[in-house]
Amino acid sequence: MKRLSFSKLKYVLLFSLFFLLTSCSAPQSDDEAFRDFTGQLFCQEVSASTISLHYTLQEPSAYGLTDSPVTYGSFPTDPAAAYISVENYLTALHKFESADLSDENRLTYDILDSYLETISDGAGYLMYQEPLSPLTGTHAQLPVLLSEYPFHNTEDVETYLQLLGKTGEYFDSLITFEQKKSEQGLFMPDYQLQSVIKECLSFVEMGDSNYLYSTFEERLSALTELPESERVCYTERNREQIQETIFPAYTRLAEELKKLEGSGTNEKGLCFFPDGTKYYEYIVRRESGISEPIPTLQQMTRDQISEDLTAMEKILYPTASAPSGSSILETTAPSSMLSDLQNKISGAFPEIPPVNTSIKYVPSAMEEYLSPAFYMIPAIDNPSENVIYINQGQTREGLNLYTTLAHEGYPGHLYQTVYFSSQNADPVRSILDFGGYVEGWATYAEMMSYYMAPLSKAEATLLQKNSSIILGLYALADMGIHYDGWSLTDTVAFFKMYGITDVNAIKNIYELIIGDPGNYLKYYLGYLKFFQLKKEIAGELKSDFSQIEFHRAVLDVGPAPFDIVYCNVRETLLK
């Protein structure tokens, strides 16, 4: 379960140093100069990809962005250039004195500084990145992003059709990247390669039933003043682009990847690559936003699993019967569940502006390849329109769907995104990726939702602790595989200690973790950091502790590394 957005590989920001270091002729205060710097940085980065631009801003012209090139961007392959690019931006940032800025700008400075330092540390690992990871790879996300690309006017339609025409060259860039990975002995294992190829071909084999046809027509229908003759013309142009550009691009990607079969040198964790352990340490820091060393994170996870198991053991639970609330939830529609969650968080979470939410379903042909659910991040200048996708092939009804909607909706991703948008933070923060905060918050929300469901306290506690333990086991497996070098046999033995013995299921987990290192850590360790911070603050404030004020303090900081979150929340609540 995740937020879905379009991002390039996370090792380089495609900025122009000259553009950022130009200065206005009129005298500026330190805060004005800093906001000018971050404003130019934001505009340069967001316009580097048409999808990023269109999903981030509904009205780019309000930010001075007009006539931006139609492009997906590309996949750079030069680690030295990546390092120099980021170091140049750190130099530009460090021209400002943090102490001379307002509280809001100082927070932005600290977050941007931490982000750039982390990216700089990873620049040398450029070719270790994998844009074709399971579930979250470019090949999987791009069709969904294209199908949701909003049409506000005919200019958007024209831009979209031009963008489709660029898919071939974008995939050629991706192919070149993968070929260089192969040359350097860093290519994916064959079992992952076969999965990617299968997904690409399955997308093409959808043929006339492909959802890029139907969703295009649905979006056109919203342009009510569009003459029928133009509607027909656009529909035909879209069909031509899909058949002559999109499908051939996916076919070519599959064919070129097939040629690289057998060139992968490592079917196990990252630690078996040269410098793989250091790269994984970087991945963990980047993905989770946590600075503690991995052995500390492993012990923290084991301690929480032990605590959760102890809590479960104290509960007398009638295992022969189903939870009392399950029958109620089985017949509840997703929209009703979302409304119920929205109502139940009142009093424990700050209010947010009203928004519209559409619940959509993943096309059946793609259910095998996409996440169980995901939230589409809205434009920062129009956060009122929100979309949640449910994958019916992987998300069951009842309590499972209820907690999933808490993760994606209230008080998870949708709620956190809308709240942060209402704070009018510096736009540059919308382009910085802090997965530990956003996925950790959504997982924290998901865990809380068990106590909002129509369950007894004992049932809710048992189910929530069980969910926490399972996610903790995945996190330990992630660190065990990539840091300690667990084989599949080691991983099977680990899960067996906790009563999980389905070897095929464990093999699937193992391969997912190999293909997407650090992914589970965003969810579990991020959740754990919020949970532990809450316990610390509650322990110090005792009867003065307020859930709503704790949540407000966390949400006011917004996406950031946890060192910064902890510092700011403690300063706010314990002053």
Coordinates of C-alpha atoms in Angstrom, one line a residue:
M1 CA 0.0 0.0 0.0
K2 CA 1.5 3.3 -1.0
R3 CA 1.2 6.8 -2.4
L4 CA 1.7 6.9 -6.1
S5 CA 3.7 9.6 -7.8
F6 CA 6.1 9.9 -10.7
S7 CA 9.7 10.3 -9.7
K8 CA 13.0 9.8 -11.4
L9 CA 15.7 7.7 -9.8
K10 CA 16.4 9.2 -6.4
Y11 CA 20.1 9.8 -6.7
V12 CA 20.2 13.1 -8.6
L13 CA 18.2 16.3 -8.8
L14 CA 18.1 17.5 -12.4
F15 CA 18.6 21.2 -11.6
S16 CA 20.5 23.9 -13.5
L17 CA 23.1 25.5 -11.2
F18 CA 23.2 28.7 -13.3
F19 CA 19.4 29.0 -13.1
L20 CA 19.4 28.7 -9.3
L21 CA 22.4 31.0 -8.6
T22 CA 21.1 34.0 -10.6
S23 CA 20.0 36.7 -8.3
C24 CA 17.5 39.6 -8.4
S25 CA 18.8 43.0 -8.8
A26 CA 16.6 44.5 -6.0
P27 CA 17.8 44.0 -2.4
Q28 CA 16.2 41.1 -0.6
S29 CA 15.9 40.0 3.0
D30 CA 17.5 36.7 3.9
D31 CA 14.0 35.1 4.0
E32 CA 13.0 36.5 0.6
A33 CA 16.3 35.4 -1.0
F34 CA 15.9 31.9 0.5
R35 CA 12.3 31.6 -0.8
D36 CA 13.5 32.8 -4.2
F37 CA 16.1 30.1 -4.2
T38 CA 13.7 27.3 -3.2
G39 CA 11.1 28.6 -5.6
Q40 CA 13.5 28.5 -8.6
L41 CA 14.7 25.0 -7.4
F42 CA 11.1 23.8 -7.3
C43 CA 10.2 25.2 -10.7
Q44 CA 13.3 23.7 -12.4
E45 CA 12.8 20.3 -10.9
V46 CA 9.1 20.0 -11.3
S47 CA 9.3 21.0 -15.0
A48 CA 11.9 18.4 -15.8
S49 CA 9.1 15.9 -16.4
T50 CA 5.7 16.6 -17.9
I51 CA 4.0 14.1 -15.6
S52 CA 5.7 15.5 -12.5
L53 CA 4.6 19.0 -13.6
H54 CA 1.0 18.1 -14.5
Y55 CA 0.5 16.1 -11.3
T56 CA 2.1 18.7 -9.1
L57 CA 0.5 21.8 -10.5
Q58 CA -2.9 22.3 -12.0
E59 CA -2.0 25.9 -13.0
P60 CA 1.8 26.0 -13.8
S61 CA 1.5 29.5 -15.2
A62 CA 0.8 30.8 -11.6
Y63 CA 4.4 29.7 -10.8
G64 CA 5.8 31.3 -14.0
L65 CA 6.0 28.0 -15.8
T66 CA 4.9 28.3 -19.4
D67 CA 5.9 26.4 -22.5
S68 CA 7.7 23.7 -20.6
P69 CA 9.1 21.0 -22.8
V70 CA 7.0 17.8 -23.2
T71 CA 9.2 15.1 -21.7
Y72 CA 9.3 12.1 -19.4
G73 CA 12.9 13.0 -18.4
S74 CA 15.6 10.3 -18.7
F75 CA 17.7 7.9 -16.8
P76 CA 21.2 9.4 -16.2
T77 CA 24.2 6.9 -16.0
D78 CA 27.1 9.1 -14.9
P79 CA 27.7 8.8 -11.1
A80 CA 30.3 11.7 -11.2
A81 CA 27.8 14.0 -12.8
A82 CA 25.2 13.0 -10.3
Y83 CA 27.6 13.8 -7.4
I84 CA 28.7 17.1 -8.8
S85 CA 25.1 18.2 -9.4
V86 CA 24.0 17.6 -5.9
E87 CA 27.2 19.1 -4.4
N88 CA 26.6 22.2 -6.4
Y89 CA 23.2 22.6 -4.8
L90 CA 24.5 22.0 -1.3
T91 CA 27.0 24.8 -2.0
A92 CA 24.2 27.1 -3.1
L93 CA 22.1 26.1 -0.1
H94 CA 25.0 26.7 2.3
K95 CA 25.3 30.3 1.2
F96 CA 22.3 30.9 3.5
E97 CA 22.7 31.0 7.3
S98 CA 20.0 28.9 8.8
A99 CA 20.0 31.0 12.0
D100 CA 19.1 34.1 10.0
L101 CA 15.9 32.6 8.6
S102 CA 12.4 32.5 10.0
D103 CA 11.2 29.4 11.8
E104 CA 9.4 28.1 8.8
N105 CA 12.3 28.7 6.4
R106 CA 14.8 27.3 8.9
L107 CA 12.7 24.1 8.9
T108 CA 12.7 24.0 5.1
Y109 CA 16.5 24.6 5.1
D110 CA 17.2 21.8 7.6
I111 CA 15.0 19.3 5.7
L112 CA 16.5 20.3 2.3
D113 CA 20.0 20.1 3.7
S114 CA 19.4 16.6 5.1
Y115 CA 17.8 15.5 1.8
L116 CA 20.6 16.7 -0.4
E117 CA 23.3 15.3 1.9
T118 CA 21.6 11.9 1.8
I119 CA 21.3 12.1 -2.0
S120 CA 25.0 13.1 -2.3
D121 CA 26.0 10.1 -0.2
G122 CA 24.2 7.8 -2.7
A123 CA 25.3 9.4 -5.9
G124 CA 28.2 7.0 -6.3
Y125 CA 25.7 4.1 -6.2
L126 CA 23.9 5.4 -9.3
M127 CA 24.0 2.1 -11.1
Y128 CA 22.9 0.1 -8.1
Q129 CA 19.4 1.6 -8.5
E130 CA 16.7 -0.5 -10.0
P131 CA 13.9 1.4 -11.9
L132 CA 12.2 -2.0 -12.8
S133 CA 11.6 -3.2 -9.2
P134 CA 8.5 -5.4 -8.5
L135 CA 5.2 -3.5 -8.0
T136 CA 6.9 0.0 -7.8
G137 CA 8.9 -0.1 -11.1
T138 CA 8.5 2.4 -14.0
H139 CA 6.9 -0.2 -16.2
A140 CA 4.2 -0.8 -13.6
Q141 CA 3.5 2.7 -12.5
L142 CA 3.6 4.5 -15.8
P143 CA 0.3 3.1 -17.2
V144 CA -1.6 4.1 -14.1
L145 CA -0.2 7.6 -14.1
L146 CA -1.1 8.0 -17.8
S147 CA -4.6 6.7 -17.2
E148 CA -5.1 9.3 -14.4
Y149 CA -3.4 12.2 -16.2
P150 CA -6.0 15.0 -15.7
F151 CA -7.6 16.8 -18.6
H152 CA -8.6 20.4 -17.6
N153 CA -8.7 21.7 -21.1
T154 CA -7.8 20.7 -24.7
E155 CA -4.2 21.9 -24.1
D156 CA -3.8 19.1 -21.6
V157 CA -5.1 16.6 -24.2
E158 CA -2.6 17.9 -26.8
T159 CA 0.3 17.7 -24.2
Y160 CA -0.8 14.2 -23.2
L161 CA -0.8 12.9 -26.8
Q162 CA 2.6 14.5 -27.4
L163 CA 3.9 12.8 -24.2
L164 CA 2.7 9.4 -25.4
G165 CA 4.8 9.9 -28.5
K166 CA 7.9 10.3 -26.3
T167 CA 7.4 6.9 -24.6
G168 CA 9.7 5.1 -27.0
E169 CA 12.7 7.4 -26.4
Y170 CA 12.0 7.3 -22.7
F171 CA 12.1 3.5 -22.7
D172 CA 15.3 3.6 -24.8
S173 CA 16.9 5.6 -22.0
L174 CA 15.7 3.0 -19.5
I175 CA 17.1 0.2 -21.7
T176 CA 20.4 1.9 -21.9
F177 CA 20.5 2.2 -18.1
E178 CA 19.7 -1.5 -17.7
Q179 CA 22.4 -2.4 -20.3
K180 CA 25.0 -0.5 -18.4
K181 CA 23.9 -2.2 -15.2
S182 CA 24.5 -5.5 -17.0
E183 CA 27.9 -4.5 -18.2
Q184 CA 28.9 -3.6 -14.6
G185 CA 27.6 -6.9 -13.1
L186 CA 24.7 -5.2 -11.3
F187 CA 21.8 -6.5 -13.4
M188 CA 18.8 -8.1 -11.8
P189 CA 18.5 -11.9 -11.2
D190 CA 16.7 -13.9 -13.9
Y191 CA 13.6 -14.6 -11.8
Q192 CA 13.0 -10.8 -11.4
L193 CA 13.7 -10.3 -15.1
Q194 CA 11.2 -12.9 -16.1
S195 CA 8.6 -11.2 -14.0
V196 CA 9.2 -7.8 -15.6
I197 CA 9.1 -9.2 -19.1
K198 CA 5.8 -11.0 -18.3
E199 CA 4.3 -7.9 -17.0
C200 CA 5.3 -5.8 -20.0
L201 CA 3.9 -8.4 -22.4
S202 CA 0.7 -8.8 -20.4
F203 CA 0.2 -5.1 -20.7
V204 CA 0.5 -5.3 -24.5
E205 CA -1.7 -8.4 -24.7
M206 CA -4.6 -6.5 -23.2
G207 CA -5.0 -5.1 -26.8
D208 CA -8.2 -3.2 -27.4
S209 CA -9.3 -3.8 -23.8
N210 CA -6.4 -1.9 -22.4
Y211 CA -7.5 0.7 -20.0
L212 CA -5.5 3.5 -21.7
Y213 CA -8.3 3.5 -24.3
S214 CA -11.3 3.7 -21.9
T215 CA -9.8 6.1 -19.4
F216 CA -8.9 8.5 -22.2
E217 CA -12.5 8.6 -23.4
E218 CA -13.7 9.1 -19.8
R219 CA -11.4 12.0 -19.3
L220 CA -12.5 13.5 -22.6
S221 CA -16.1 13.2 -21.6
A222 CA -15.5 15.6 -18.7
L223 CA -14.6 18.4 -21.3
T224 CA -18.3 19.1 -21.9
E225 CA -17.8 21.9 -24.4
L226 CA -15.6 19.9 -26.7
P227 CA -17.2 19.4 -30.1
E228 CA -18.0 15.9 -31.1
S229 CA -15.8 16.1 -34.2
E230 CA -12.8 17.0 -32.0
R231 CA -13.7 14.2 -29.5
V232 CA -13.6 11.7 -32.3
C233 CA -10.3 13.1 -33.6
Y234 CA -8.6 13.0 -30.2
T235 CA -9.9 9.4 -29.6
E236 CA -8.4 8.2 -32.9
R237 CA -5.1 10.0 -32.2
N238 CA -4.9 8.3 -28.8
R239 CA -5.6 4.9 -30.4
E240 CA -2.8 5.5 -32.9
Q241 CA -0.3 6.5 -30.1
I242 CA -1.1 3.4 -28.0
Q243 CA -0.8 1.1 -31.0
E244 CA 2.2 2.7 -32.7
T245 CA 4.1 4.0 -29.7
I246 CA 3.1 2.6 -26.3
F247 CA 2.7 -1.0 -27.2
P248 CA 5.9 -1.1 -29.3
A249 CA 7.8 0.6 -26.5
Y250 CA 6.7 -2.1 -24.0
T251 CA 7.4 -4.8 -26.5
R252 CA 10.9 -3.4 -27.3
L253 CA 11.6 -3.1 -23.5
A254 CA 10.7 -6.8 -23.0
E255 CA 12.8 -7.9 -26.0
E256 CA 15.9 -5.9 -25.0
L257 CA 15.7 -7.1 -21.4
K258 CA 15.4 -10.7 -22.7
K259 CA 18.8 -10.2 -24.3
L260 CA 20.3 -9.5 -20.9
E261 CA 19.1 -12.7 -19.4
G262 CA 21.8 -14.6 -17.5
S263 CA 23.9 -11.5 -17.0
G264 CA 22.8 -11.0 -13.4
T265 CA 25.7 -12.0 -11.1
N266 CA 23.8 -12.1 -7.8
E267 CA 20.5 -13.7 -6.9
K268 CA 20.7 -12.9 -3.2
G269 CA 20.9 -9.7 -1.1
L270 CA 22.7 -6.5 -1.8
C271 CA 25.5 -7.4 0.6
F272 CA 26.9 -9.8 -2.1
F273 CA 27.6 -7.0 -4.5
P274 CA 30.8 -5.0 -4.2
D275 CA 30.1 -2.2 -1.7
G276 CA 26.6 -3.7 -1.4
T277 CA 26.5 -3.5 2.4
K278 CA 27.3 0.2 2.3
Y279 CA 24.8 0.8 -0.4
Y280 CA 22.1 -1.0 1.7
E281 CA 23.0 1.2 4.6
Y282 CA 22.4 4.2 2.4
I283 CA 19.1 2.7 1.1
V284 CA 17.9 2.2 4.7
R285 CA 18.8 5.8 5.6
R286 CA 17.2 7.2 2.5
E287 CA 14.0 5.0 2.5
S288 CA 13.3 5.2 6.2
G289 CA 14.6 8.6 7.1
I290 CA 16.2 7.1 10.2
S291 CA 19.9 7.7 11.1
E292 CA 20.5 4.8 13.5
P293 CA 22.8 1.9 12.4
I294 CA 21.1 -1.2 11.1
P295 CA 22.0 -3.4 14.1
T296 CA 20.2 -0.9 16.3
L297 CA 17.1 -1.0 13.9
Q298 CA 17.2 -4.8 14.0
Q299 CA 17.1 -4.9 17.8
M300 CA 14.4 -2.2 17.9
T301 CA 12.3 -4.4 15.6
R302 CA 12.9 -7.5 17.7
D303 CA 12.0 -5.7 20.8
Q304 CA 8.7 -4.5 19.3
I305 CA 7.8 -7.9 18.0
S306 CA 8.5 -9.3 21.5
E307 CA 6.3 -6.6 23.1
D308 CA 3.5 -7.3 20.6
L309 CA 3.7 -11.1 21.3
T310 CA 3.5 -10.5 25.0
A311 CA 0.4 -8.3 24.5
M312 CA -1.3 -11.0 22.4
E313 CA -0.5 -13.7 25.0
K314 CA -2.4 -11.7 27.7
I315 CA -5.6 -11.7 25.7
L316 CA -8.1 -14.5 26.0
Y317 CA -9.4 -14.7 22.4
P318 CA -12.0 -17.2 21.1
T319 CA -10.1 -18.5 18.2
A320 CA -12.9 -20.8 17.0
S321 CA -15.1 -17.8 16.1
A322 CA -14.6 -14.9 13.8
P323 CA -14.2 -11.3 15.1
S324 CA -17.6 -9.9 16.0
G325 CA -17.3 -6.9 13.6
S326 CA -16.3 -8.9 10.5
S327 CA -19.8 -9.7 9.4
I328 CA -20.8 -6.0 9.6
L329 CA -17.7 -5.0 7.6
E330 CA -18.2 -7.7 5.0
T331 CA -21.4 -5.9 3.8
T332 CA -20.0 -2.4 4.0
A333 CA -19.2 -0.4 0.8
P334 CA -15.7 1.2 0.6
S335 CA -17.2 4.7 0.5
S336 CA -19.1 4.0 3.7
M337 CA -16.0 2.7 5.4
L338 CA -14.1 5.8 4.4
S339 CA -16.9 8.0 5.8
D340 CA -16.9 6.0 9.0
L341 CA -13.1 6.4 9.4
Q342 CA -13.4 10.2 8.7
N343 CA -16.0 10.5 11.4
K344 CA -14.1 8.4 14.0
I345 CA -10.8 10.3 13.8
S346 CA -12.6 13.5 14.9
G347 CA -11.3 14.5 18.3
A348 CA -8.0 12.7 18.0
F349 CA -6.8 14.3 14.8
P350 CA -6.9 18.0 13.7
E351 CA -9.6 19.0 11.2
I352 CA -8.7 19.3 7.5
P353 CA -10.5 21.1 4.7
P354 CA -13.3 19.1 3.0
V355 CA -12.2 17.2 -0.1
N356 CA -13.7 15.0 -2.8
T357 CA -12.5 11.4 -3.0
S358 CA -13.0 8.9 -5.8
I359 CA -12.5 5.2 -5.1
K360 CA -11.4 3.3 -8.2
Y361 CA -10.3 -0.3 -8.9
V362 CA -7.2 -1.6 -10.6
P363 CA -8.0 -3.2 -14.0
S364 CA -8.3 -7.0 -13.5
A365 CA -5.5 -7.7 -16.0
M366 CA -3.0 -5.7 -13.9
E367 CA -4.1 -7.0 -10.4
E368 CA -1.2 -9.4 -10.2
Y369 CA 1.4 -6.6 -10.8
L370 CA 0.2 -3.7 -8.8
S371 CA 0.2 -2.9 -5.1
P372 CA -2.8 -4.0 -2.9
A373 CA -3.9 -0.3 -2.9
F374 CA -2.5 3.1 -3.6
Y375 CA -3.4 6.8 -3.2
M376 CA -2.8 9.2 -6.1
I377 CA -1.1 12.4 -4.8
P378 CA -3.1 15.5 -6.0
A379 CA -1.7 18.7 -7.4
I380 CA -0.5 21.0 -4.6
D381 CA -2.6 23.9 -6.0
N382 CA -5.7 21.7 -6.1
P383 CA -5.7 19.2 -3.2
S384 CA -9.5 18.9 -3.1
E385 CA -9.6 16.1 -5.7
N386 CA -8.3 12.8 -4.4
V387 CA -8.2 9.2 -5.8
I388 CA -7.7 5.9 -4.0
Y389 CA -7.2 2.7 -6.0
I390 CA -8.1 -0.7 -4.6
N391 CA -6.6 -3.8 -6.1
Q392 CA -9.4 -6.4 -5.6
G393 CA -7.1 -9.2 -6.6
Q394 CA -5.0 -8.5 -3.5
T395 CA -7.2 -6.7 -1.0
R396 CA -9.9 -8.7 0.7
E397 CA -13.2 -7.2 1.9
G398 CA -14.2 -6.7 5.5
L399 CA -11.6 -5.7 8.1
N400 CA -8.7 -5.9 5.6
L401 CA -10.4 -3.4 3.3
Y402 CA -11.3 -1.2 6.3
T403 CA -7.7 -0.9 7.5
T404 CA -6.4 -0.5 4.0
L405 CA -8.7 2.5 3.6
A406 CA -7.4 3.9 6.8
H407 CA -3.9 3.6 5.4
E408 CA -4.7 5.2 2.1
G409 CA -7.5 7.6 3.3
Y410 CA -8.3 8.7 6.8
P411 CA -6.2 9.3 8.8
G412 CA -3.5 8.0 6.4
H413 CA -2.1 9.3 3.1
L414 CA -5.1 11.3 2.0
Y415 CA -5.6 13.0 5.4
Q416 CA -1.8 13.7 5.9
T417 CA -1.4 15.1 2.3
V418 CA -4.4 17.4 2.6
Y419 CA -3.4 18.6 6.1
F420 CA 0.1 19.4 4.9
S421 CA -1.2 21.2 1.8
S422 CA -3.4 23.3 4.1
Q423 CA -0.3 24.6 5.9
N424 CA 1.0 26.4 2.7
A425 CA 4.5 25.0 3.1
D426 CA 7.3 26.0 0.7
P427 CA 6.5 24.2 -2.6
V428 CA 10.0 22.8 -2.8
R429 CA 9.0 20.4 0.0
S430 CA 6.5 18.7 -2.3
I431 CA 9.4 17.4 -4.5
L432 CA 11.4 15.8 -1.6
D433 CA 10.8 12.1 -0.9
F434 CA 10.6 11.0 2.7
G435 CA 9.1 7.6 2.5
G436 CA 9.7 6.7 6.2
Y437 CA 7.5 9.7 7.2
V438 CA 4.6 9.3 4.7
E439 CA 4.4 5.5 4.7
G440 CA 5.2 5.3 8.5
W441 CA 2.4 7.7 9.2
A442 CA 0.0 5.8 7.0
T443 CA 0.9 2.5 8.7
Y444 CA 0.5 4.2 12.1
A445 CA -3.0 5.3 10.9
E446 CA -3.7 1.7 9.7
M447 CA -2.7 0.3 13.2
M448 CA -5.0 2.8 14.9
S449 CA -7.9 1.9 12.7
Y450 CA -8.3 -1.6 14.3
Y451 CA -9.6 0.3 17.4
M452 CA -12.0 2.2 15.3
A453 CA -13.5 -0.9 13.7
P454 CA -16.6 -2.6 15.2
L455 CA -14.5 -5.0 17.3
S456 CA -14.1 -5.5 21.0
K457 CA -11.0 -4.0 22.6
A458 CA -9.5 -7.5 23.0
E459 CA -10.2 -8.4 19.3
A460 CA -8.8 -5.1 18.0
T461 CA -5.6 -5.5 20.1
L462 CA -5.0 -9.0 19.0
L463 CA -5.5 -8.2 15.3
Q464 CA -3.5 -5.0 15.4
K465 CA -0.6 -6.7 17.2
N466 CA -0.7 -9.6 14.8
S467 CA -0.5 -7.1 11.8
S468 CA 2.4 -5.3 13.5
I469 CA 4.3 -8.5 14.1
I470 CA 3.9 -9.6 10.4
L471 CA 5.2 -6.3 9.1
G472 CA 8.0 -6.5 11.7
L473 CA 9.0 -9.9 10.4
Y474 CA 9.1 -8.5 6.8
A475 CA 11.4 -5.7 8.0
L476 CA 13.7 -8.1 9.8
A477 CA 13.8 -10.3 6.7
D478 CA 14.6 -7.2 4.6
M479 CA 17.6 -6.4 6.8
G480 CA 18.6 -10.1 7.1
I481 CA 18.6 -10.7 3.4
H482 CA 20.4 -7.5 2.3
Y483 CA 22.6 -6.8 5.3
D484 CA 23.3 -10.2 6.9
G485 CA 23.2 -12.2 3.6
W486 CA 20.3 -14.6 4.3
S487 CA 19.7 -17.2 1.6
L488 CA 16.2 -18.4 0.8
T489 CA 16.8 -21.3 3.1
D490 CA 17.8 -18.9 6.0
T491 CA 14.6 -16.9 5.3
V492 CA 12.4 -20.0 5.4
A493 CA 14.0 -21.0 8.7
F494 CA 13.5 -17.5 10.1
F495 CA 9.7 -17.4 9.3
K496 CA 9.3 -21.0 10.5
M497 CA 10.3 -19.8 14.0
Y498 CA 7.2 -17.7 14.0
G499 CA 4.9 -20.4 12.7
I500 CA 4.9 -19.3 9.0
T501 CA 5.7 -22.4 7.0
D502 CA 4.3 -21.9 3.5
V503 CA 7.6 -22.2 1.5
N504 CA 6.0 -20.8 -1.7
A505 CA 4.7 -17.7 0.1
I506 CA 8.1 -17.2 1.7
K507 CA 9.8 -17.5 -1.6
N508 CA 7.6 -14.8 -3.0
I509 CA 8.4 -12.6 -0.1
Y510 CA 12.1 -13.3 -0.6
E511 CA 12.0 -12.3 -4.2
L512 CA 10.0 -9.2 -3.6
I513 CA 12.6 -8.1 -1.0
I514 CA 15.5 -8.8 -3.4
G515 CA 13.8 -6.7 -6.0
D516 CA 12.9 -3.7 -3.8
P517 CA 15.4 -3.4 -0.9
G518 CA 14.3 -1.2 2.0
N519 CA 10.7 -1.0 0.9
Y520 CA 9.2 -2.7 4.0
L521 CA 11.4 -0.6 6.3
K522 CA 9.6 2.6 5.2
Y523 CA 6.3 1.2 6.5
Y524 CA 7.4 -0.6 9.6
L525 CA 10.3 1.4 11.0
G526 CA 8.5 4.6 10.1
Y527 CA 5.4 3.4 12.0
L528 CA 7.6 2.3 14.9
K529 CA 9.3 5.7 15.1
F530 CA 5.9 7.5 15.4
F531 CA 4.7 5.0 17.9
Q532 CA 7.8 5.3 20.1
L533 CA 7.8 9.1 19.9
K534 CA 4.2 9.0 21.1
K535 CA 5.1 6.8 24.0
E536 CA 8.0 9.1 24.9
I537 CA 5.9 12.2 24.8
A538 CA 3.0 10.6 26.7
G539 CA 5.4 9.3 29.3
E540 CA 6.8 12.8 29.9
L541 CA 3.5 14.7 29.8
K542 CA 1.5 12.0 31.7
S543 CA -2.0 13.4 32.3
D544 CA -1.3 16.5 30.2
F545 CA -0.8 14.4 27.1
S546 CA -3.2 15.1 24.3
Q547 CA -3.5 12.8 21.2
I548 CA -4.8 15.6 19.0
E549 CA -1.9 17.9 20.0
F550 CA 0.6 15.1 19.4
H551 CA -0.8 14.5 16.0
R552 CA -0.9 18.2 15.2
A553 CA 2.7 18.6 16.1
V554 CA 3.8 15.7 13.9
L555 CA 1.7 16.8 11.0
D556 CA 2.9 20.4 11.3
V557 CA 6.5 19.3 10.7
G558 CA 5.4 17.4 7.6
P559 CA 7.5 14.9 5.7
A560 CA 11.1 15.0 7.0
P561 CA 13.8 12.8 8.4
F562 CA 13.0 11.5 11.9
D563 CA 15.8 13.3 13.6
I564 CA 14.1 16.6 12.5
V565 CA 10.6 15.3 13.3
Y566 CA 11.6 14.3 16.8
C567 CA 13.4 17.5 17.5
N568 CA 10.5 19.7 16.4
V569 CA 7.8 17.7 18.0
R570 CA 9.6 17.6 21.4
E571 CA 10.3 21.3 21.2
T572 CA 6.6 22.0 20.4
L573 CA 5.1 19.8 23.1
L574 CA 7.7 19.8 25.9
K575 CA 8.6 23.5 25.9

